[in-house]
Coordinates of C-alpha atoms in Angstrom, one line a residue:
M12 CA 5.9 0.2 24.8
E13 CA 2.1 -0.2 24.6
K14 CA 0.5 -1.2 21.4
A15 CA -1.6 1.5 19.8
K16 CA -5.4 0.5 20.0
V17 CA -7.3 0.2 16.7
Y18 CA -11.1 -0.4 16.9
F19 CA -12.8 -2.4 14.4
T20 CA -16.6 -3.3 13.4
D21 CA -17.7 -4.9 10.2
F22 CA -20.7 -3.7 7.9
R23 CA -23.0 -6.5 9.1
T24 CA -26.3 -5.3 10.6
Q25 CA -29.3 -7.3 11.9
A26 CA -32.9 -6.8 10.8
Y27 CA -34.6 -4.3 13.0
G28 CA -31.3 -3.4 14.7
D29 CA -29.0 -0.7 14.4
G30 CA -28.1 0.8 11.1
L31 CA -24.5 1.4 10.0
T32 CA -24.4 5.1 11.1
T33 CA -25.6 4.1 14.7
K34 CA -23.1 1.1 14.5
L35 CA -20.4 3.7 13.7
Q36 CA -21.2 6.0 16.5
K37 CA -21.2 3.1 19.0
M38 CA -17.7 2.1 17.8
L39 CA -16.5 5.6 18.1
K40 CA -17.5 5.7 21.6
K41 CA -15.8 2.5 22.3
A42 CA -12.7 3.9 20.8
G43 CA -12.8 6.7 23.2
I44 CA -13.9 9.7 21.0
E45 CA -15.7 11.0 24.2
Q46 CA -12.2 11.6 26.0
L47 CA -11.8 14.7 23.6
D48 CA -12.8 17.9 25.3
M49 CA -15.0 19.3 22.6
D50 CA -17.3 21.5 24.8
G51 CA -17.5 24.8 23.1
K52 CA -14.6 23.9 20.6
F53 CA -14.5 24.3 17.0
V54 CA -14.1 20.7 15.5
A55 CA -12.7 20.1 12.0
I56 CA -13.9 17.0 10.4
K57 CA -11.6 16.4 7.4
M58 CA -13.1 14.4 4.6
H59 CA -13.2 14.1 0.8
F60 CA -16.5 15.3 -1.1
G61 CA -15.7 13.4 -4.3
E62 CA -14.9 14.7 -7.7
L63 CA -18.0 15.1 -9.8
G64 CA -18.5 12.0 -11.7
N65 CA -16.9 9.8 -8.9
L66 CA -19.4 7.7 -6.9
S67 CA -17.2 5.8 -4.5
F68 CA -16.6 8.6 -2.0
L69 CA -18.2 8.1 1.6
R70 CA -21.8 8.8 1.7
P71 CA -22.8 11.9 3.5
N72 CA -24.7 9.7 6.1
Y73 CA -21.4 8.8 7.7
A74 CA -20.3 12.4 8.0
R75 CA -23.8 13.3 9.6
A76 CA -23.1 10.5 12.2
V77 CA -19.8 11.9 13.1
A78 CA -20.9 15.6 13.3
D79 CA -24.1 14.5 15.3
L80 CA -21.8 12.7 17.9
V81 CA -19.5 15.8 17.9
K82 CA -22.5 18.1 18.6
S83 CA -23.8 15.6 21.4
L84 CA -20.5 16.1 23.0
G85 CA -20.7 20.0 23.0
G86 CA -18.6 20.6 19.9
K87 CA -19.0 23.0 17.0
P88 CA -18.3 20.6 13.9
F89 CA -17.7 21.6 10.4
L90 CA -16.7 19.4 7.4
T91 CA -13.8 20.5 5.6
D92 CA -11.2 20.1 2.8
C93 CA -8.8 22.1 0.7
N94 CA -8.8 22.9 -3.0
T95 CA -7.1 20.7 -5.5
M96 CA -3.9 21.6 -7.4
Y97 CA -5.4 20.0 -10.7
P98 CA -8.2 21.5 -12.9
G99 CA -11.2 19.6 -11.8
S100 CA -14.4 20.4 -10.0
R101 CA -12.7 21.4 -6.8
K102 CA -10.0 23.9 -7.7
N103 CA -11.7 26.9 -6.1
A104 CA -13.9 27.2 -3.1
L105 CA -17.0 28.2 -5.4
E106 CA -16.6 25.1 -7.6
H107 CA -15.8 22.9 -4.6
M108 CA -18.8 23.8 -2.7
E109 CA -20.9 23.1 -5.7
C110 CA -19.3 19.8 -6.1
A111 CA -20.0 19.0 -2.5
W112 CA -23.5 20.0 -2.9
Q113 CA -24.2 18.0 -6.0
N114 CA -22.6 14.8 -4.1
G115 CA -25.0 15.3 -1.2
F116 CA -23.0 17.3 1.3
T117 CA -25.1 20.3 2.3
P118 CA -25.7 21.6 5.9
L119 CA -29.1 20.0 5.8
T120 CA -27.8 16.5 5.1
V121 CA -24.6 16.6 7.2
G122 CA -26.1 18.6 10.3
C123 CA -23.1 21.2 10.1
P124 CA -21.5 23.8 8.1
I125 CA -19.1 23.0 5.1
I126 CA -15.9 25.1 4.9
I127 CA -13.3 25.1 2.2
A128 CA -10.1 25.4 4.5
D129 CA -7.7 27.2 2.1
G130 CA -10.2 29.8 1.0
L131 CA -11.6 31.0 -2.3
K132 CA -8.6 30.4 -4.5
G133 CA -6.7 28.0 -2.4
T134 CA -4.2 30.7 -1.1
D135 CA -5.5 31.1 2.4
D136 CA -2.9 28.8 4.2
I137 CA -0.6 29.0 7.2
D138 CA 2.9 27.8 7.4
V139 CA 3.1 25.1 10.1
P140 CA 6.4 23.9 11.4
V141 CA 7.2 20.1 11.0
E142 CA 9.2 18.9 14.0
G143 CA 11.8 16.5 12.7
G144 CA 10.8 17.0 9.2
E145 CA 13.5 15.9 6.6
Y146 CA 11.8 17.0 3.4
V147 CA 9.4 19.8 4.7
K148 CA 10.3 22.4 7.3
A149 CA 7.0 24.3 7.3
A150 CA 3.9 22.7 5.6
K151 CA 1.4 25.0 3.9
I152 CA -1.9 24.0 5.5
G153 CA -5.4 25.3 4.9
R154 CA -6.1 28.0 7.5
A155 CA -9.5 26.6 8.7
V156 CA -7.9 23.3 9.5
M157 CA -5.3 24.9 11.7
D158 CA -7.8 27.4 13.3
A159 CA -9.9 24.3 14.6
D160 CA -9.4 23.4 18.3
V161 CA -10.0 19.7 17.5
F162 CA -9.1 17.7 14.5
I163 CA -11.0 14.5 13.3
S164 CA -10.3 12.6 10.1
L165 CA -13.0 10.7 8.3
T166 CA -11.3 8.7 5.5
H167 CA -12.4 6.6 2.7
F168 CA -9.7 3.9 2.4
K169 CA -9.1 2.9 -1.3
G170 CA -6.5 2.3 -3.9
H171 CA -4.3 5.2 -5.3
E172 CA -2.5 5.3 -8.7
A173 CA 0.7 6.6 -7.0
T174 CA 0.7 6.1 -3.3
G175 CA -0.7 2.7 -3.4
F176 CA -3.5 3.4 -1.2
G177 CA -5.4 6.4 0.0
G178 CA -5.9 6.2 3.7
T179 CA -5.7 8.5 6.8
I180 CA -2.2 9.9 6.3
K181 CA -3.0 10.8 2.7
N182 CA -6.5 12.3 3.7
I183 CA -4.8 14.5 6.2
G184 CA -1.4 15.2 4.8
M185 CA -2.2 15.8 1.1
G186 CA -5.9 16.9 1.8
C187 CA -5.1 19.6 4.3
G188 CA -2.4 21.1 2.1
S189 CA -3.4 24.1 0.3
R190 CA -2.9 24.3 -3.5
A191 CA 0.7 25.4 -2.8
G192 CA 1.1 22.7 -0.3
K193 CA -0.2 20.0 -2.6
T194 CA 2.1 21.2 -5.4
E195 CA 5.2 20.9 -2.9
Q196 CA 4.3 17.5 -2.1
H197 CA 3.8 16.5 -5.6
S198 CA 7.1 18.1 -7.1
N199 CA 9.3 15.0 -7.5
G200 CA 9.8 13.1 -10.7
I201 CA 9.2 14.0 -14.3
P202 CA 7.2 11.7 -16.6
T203 CA 8.2 10.3 -20.0
I204 CA 5.7 9.6 -22.7
S205 CA 6.3 6.7 -25.0
S206 CA 5.5 7.8 -28.6
R207 CA 4.9 4.3 -29.7
R208 CA 2.0 3.9 -27.1
C209 CA 0.8 7.5 -27.2
V210 CA -2.3 7.9 -29.4
G211 CA -2.7 11.5 -29.2
C212 CA -6.1 11.6 -27.2
K213 CA -5.0 14.6 -25.1
R214 CA -6.8 13.3 -22.0
C215 CA -3.6 13.6 -20.0
Q216 CA -3.2 17.2 -21.0
K217 CA -6.7 18.1 -19.6
E218 CA -5.6 16.9 -16.2
C219 CA -2.3 19.0 -16.2
A220 CA -2.8 22.2 -14.2
N221 CA 0.7 23.5 -14.7
G222 CA 1.4 23.3 -18.6
G223 CA 3.7 20.5 -18.1
L224 CA 2.3 18.6 -21.4
V225 CA 2.7 19.9 -24.8
F226 CA 1.0 18.5 -27.9
D227 CA 3.1 18.1 -31.0
A228 CA 0.6 18.9 -33.7
E229 CA 3.0 17.5 -36.4
T230 CA 3.6 14.1 -34.8
K231 CA 0.3 14.2 -32.9
K232 CA 2.0 13.0 -29.8
M233 CA 2.0 14.5 -26.3
T234 CA 5.5 15.7 -24.9
V235 CA 6.7 16.9 -21.7
D236 CA 7.7 20.4 -20.8
T237 CA 10.3 19.8 -18.0
E238 CA 10.3 23.5 -17.0
H239 CA 6.5 23.4 -16.0
C240 CA 5.9 19.8 -15.0
V241 CA 5.7 19.4 -11.2
G242 CA 5.5 15.6 -11.1
C243 CA 2.1 15.5 -9.8
S244 CA 1.3 12.1 -11.7
R245 CA -2.3 13.0 -12.6
C246 CA -1.4 12.3 -16.2
L247 CA -0.3 8.8 -15.2
G248 CA -4.1 7.9 -14.1
A249 CA -5.5 9.8 -17.0
C250 CA -3.7 7.7 -19.6
N251 CA -5.4 4.6 -20.8
F252 CA -2.7 3.4 -23.0
D253 CA 0.2 2.9 -20.5
A254 CA 2.2 5.6 -22.4
I255 CA 3.3 7.7 -19.4
T256 CA 5.9 6.5 -16.9
F257 CA 8.0 8.3 -14.4
R258 CA 11.8 8.2 -14.8
N259 CA 12.4 9.1 -11.2
S260 CA 11.8 5.9 -9.2
N261 CA 12.0 7.8 -6.0
A262 CA 9.1 10.1 -6.9
N263 CA 6.5 8.1 -5.1
A264 CA 8.6 7.5 -2.0
I265 CA 9.4 11.2 -1.6
L266 CA 5.8 12.0 -2.0
N267 CA 4.8 9.5 0.7
C268 CA 7.4 11.0 3.0
K269 CA 6.2 14.4 2.5
M270 CA 2.6 13.3 3.1
A271 CA 3.5 11.8 6.4
E272 CA 5.3 15.2 7.4
Y273 CA 2.4 17.3 6.5
T274 CA 0.2 14.9 8.6
K275 CA 2.4 15.6 11.5
A276 CA 2.1 19.4 11.1
V277 CA -1.6 19.1 11.0
I278 CA -2.1 16.9 14.2
D279 CA 0.9 17.8 16.3
G280 CA 0.0 19.5 19.7
R281 CA -3.7 19.3 19.7
P282 CA -6.6 16.8 20.3
N283 CA -7.1 14.5 17.2
F284 CA -8.9 11.4 16.4
H285 CA -9.4 9.2 13.1
I286 CA -11.9 7.2 11.4
S287 CA -11.4 5.1 8.3
L288 CA -14.0 3.2 6.4
V289 CA -12.8 0.3 4.0
I290 CA -15.7 0.3 1.6
D291 CA -16.0 0.5 -2.2
V292 CA -12.2 0.1 -2.5
S293 CA -11.9 1.8 -5.8
P294 CA -8.4 1.2 -7.6
N295 CA -8.0 5.0 -7.8
C296 CA -8.3 8.1 -5.7
D297 CA -11.7 9.8 -5.2
C298 CA -10.2 12.8 -7.1
H299 CA -10.9 11.0 -10.3
G300 CA -14.0 12.1 -12.2
E301 CA -14.9 8.4 -12.4
N302 CA -14.6 5.2 -10.3
D303 CA -13.8 1.7 -11.3
V304 CA -15.5 -1.4 -9.7
P305 CA -13.9 -2.2 -6.3
I306 CA -10.7 -4.2 -6.2
L307 CA -11.4 -5.7 -2.7
P308 CA -14.7 -6.4 -0.6
N309 CA -16.1 -4.1 1.8
I310 CA -14.4 -4.9 5.1
G311 CA -15.4 -2.6 7.8
M312 CA -15.0 0.7 9.9
F313 CA -11.9 1.3 11.9
A314 CA -11.0 4.2 14.4
S315 CA -8.0 5.1 16.6
F316 CA -6.2 8.1 18.2
D317 CA -3.1 6.9 16.1
P318 CA -3.3 7.7 12.5
L319 CA -0.3 5.4 11.5
A320 CA -1.7 2.4 13.6
L321 CA -5.0 3.0 11.8
D322 CA -3.5 3.0 8.2
Q323 CA -1.5 -0.2 9.2
A324 CA -4.5 -1.9 10.5
C325 CA -6.5 -1.0 7.3
V326 CA -3.9 -2.2 4.9
D327 CA -3.3 -5.4 6.7
A328 CA -7.0 -6.2 6.5
C329 CA -7.0 -5.4 2.9
L330 CA -4.0 -7.6 2.0
K331 CA -5.9 -10.4 3.7
A332 CA -8.9 -10.0 1.7
E333 CA -9.6 -11.9 -1.6
P334 CA -9.5 -9.8 -4.9
M335 CA -12.8 -8.9 -6.4
P336 CA -13.6 -10.6 -9.7
N337 CA -13.8 -8.6 -12.9
S338 CA -11.9 -5.6 -11.3
Q339 CA -8.5 -3.8 -12.4
L340 CA -6.9 -6.1 -9.8
S341 CA -8.2 -9.3 -10.9
D342 CA -7.8 -8.4 -14.6
N343 CA -4.0 -7.8 -13.9
M344 CA -3.6 -11.0 -12.1
S345 CA -5.1 -12.9 -14.9
R346 CA -2.5 -11.6 -17.5
P347 CA 0.0 -14.1 -18.9
D348 CA 3.0 -11.7 -18.0
F349 CA 1.6 -11.0 -14.4
V350 CA 4.4 -10.6 -11.7
D351 CA 2.9 -11.3 -8.3
H352 CA 4.1 -8.7 -5.8
H353 CA 2.0 -10.4 -3.0
D354 CA 0.4 -7.0 -2.4
H355 CA -3.0 -6.2 -3.8
F356 CA -2.3 -2.5 -4.0
T357 CA 1.0 -3.0 -5.9
N358 CA -0.7 -5.7 -8.2
S359 CA -3.6 -3.4 -8.9
T360 CA -1.3 -0.6 -9.8
P361 CA 2.5 -1.8 -10.2
E362 CA 3.7 1.8 -10.7
S363 CA 2.6 2.8 -7.1
E364 CA 4.3 2.3 -3.7
W365 CA 3.1 2.8 -0.1
Q366 CA 5.5 1.2 2.2
S367 CA 7.6 4.2 2.2
C368 CA 4.9 6.3 3.7
L369 CA 4.3 4.2 6.7
E370 CA 7.9 3.7 7.3
H371 CA 8.7 7.4 7.4
A372 CA 5.6 8.2 9.5
D373 CA 7.0 5.7 12.2
K374 CA 10.6 7.3 11.7
I375 CA 9.4 10.9 12.5
G376 CA 7.1 9.8 15.4
L377 CA 3.7 10.2 13.8
G378 CA 2.6 7.1 15.5
S379 CA 3.1 3.3 15.7
R380 CA 2.8 0.5 13.2
D381 CA 2.5 -1.9 16.2
Y382 CA -1.3 -2.1 17.2
E383 CA -4.0 -4.1 19.0
L384 CA -7.1 -4.7 16.9
I385 CA -10.2 -4.5 19.1
V386 CA -13.3 -5.9 17.6
C387 CA -16.6 -4.2 18.4

């Protein structure tokens, strides 16, 4: 079986030579994006506009480079994402668009419209069958994503507090799920809160969209309402005191498997292409209203027709890189009780897990983990 092809170029540029956006376009052409028939077609470019307060998301300039290339090939591009399950600055289309504008994504800067795929309240979705799905029979995908003729993902590759890293599969699978779809993927595992560690700051409660956390005014400690908790793990990332853990060790693995199945629902049966930039590798998701310093150096830009091969190539490159000093990763590694997992993402966030995502994606035929890296 022929290996999947993954194309790569670094972030080096020469004085008076091409800028990074031009370099990106040249790599995409070498990767074969021109093979897609985009003439007169609606082309969804799925990306993350960044939560307000977060500055590690991809700059609009990269989106503009992709949109301009699509238009040069006759396509009708639009940038898109779906609303979030949690109460941040992107939980409905109005706030989501305002967030995108504040972060620099406007039709003027990116050269194409911006559409929130699951509508005003996150309820405009469509059930899409998952062929071979073990956890999801029909994924709830934002309608505008499925209405597009061609699908392109533009991913910021970074760490993640639950799934280990956020790559192409997460950008597509979780990102294209409507609010109901995101809830379906997250609904595994119930957290426990250590009363000894909890300081009663209530920061976790602000991140809970489902009434799953209740503050006990008498003890001044947070507790879990198991009837309403959906296991989304947002509270885990919000707690600065390591008071929250998940009693279900399979929670992240099931989440990863569902993301892979949602990704398959999105791309099955239509032209698709994928881009991933390993830059500003923050320890947590761009959904956070803040970003810590990168845990790894900027590595480069990757592209492929195979989303699984692309994620595998990106994580392989990251695992070969040296940790950044004065980062969450290096801080963890310097602790006296540090246990080396020989994995930068697990060492950065020991509660996270990413292998199950790629293993399940391979199992359901989303792509191949065996790839050939072609340096441009």
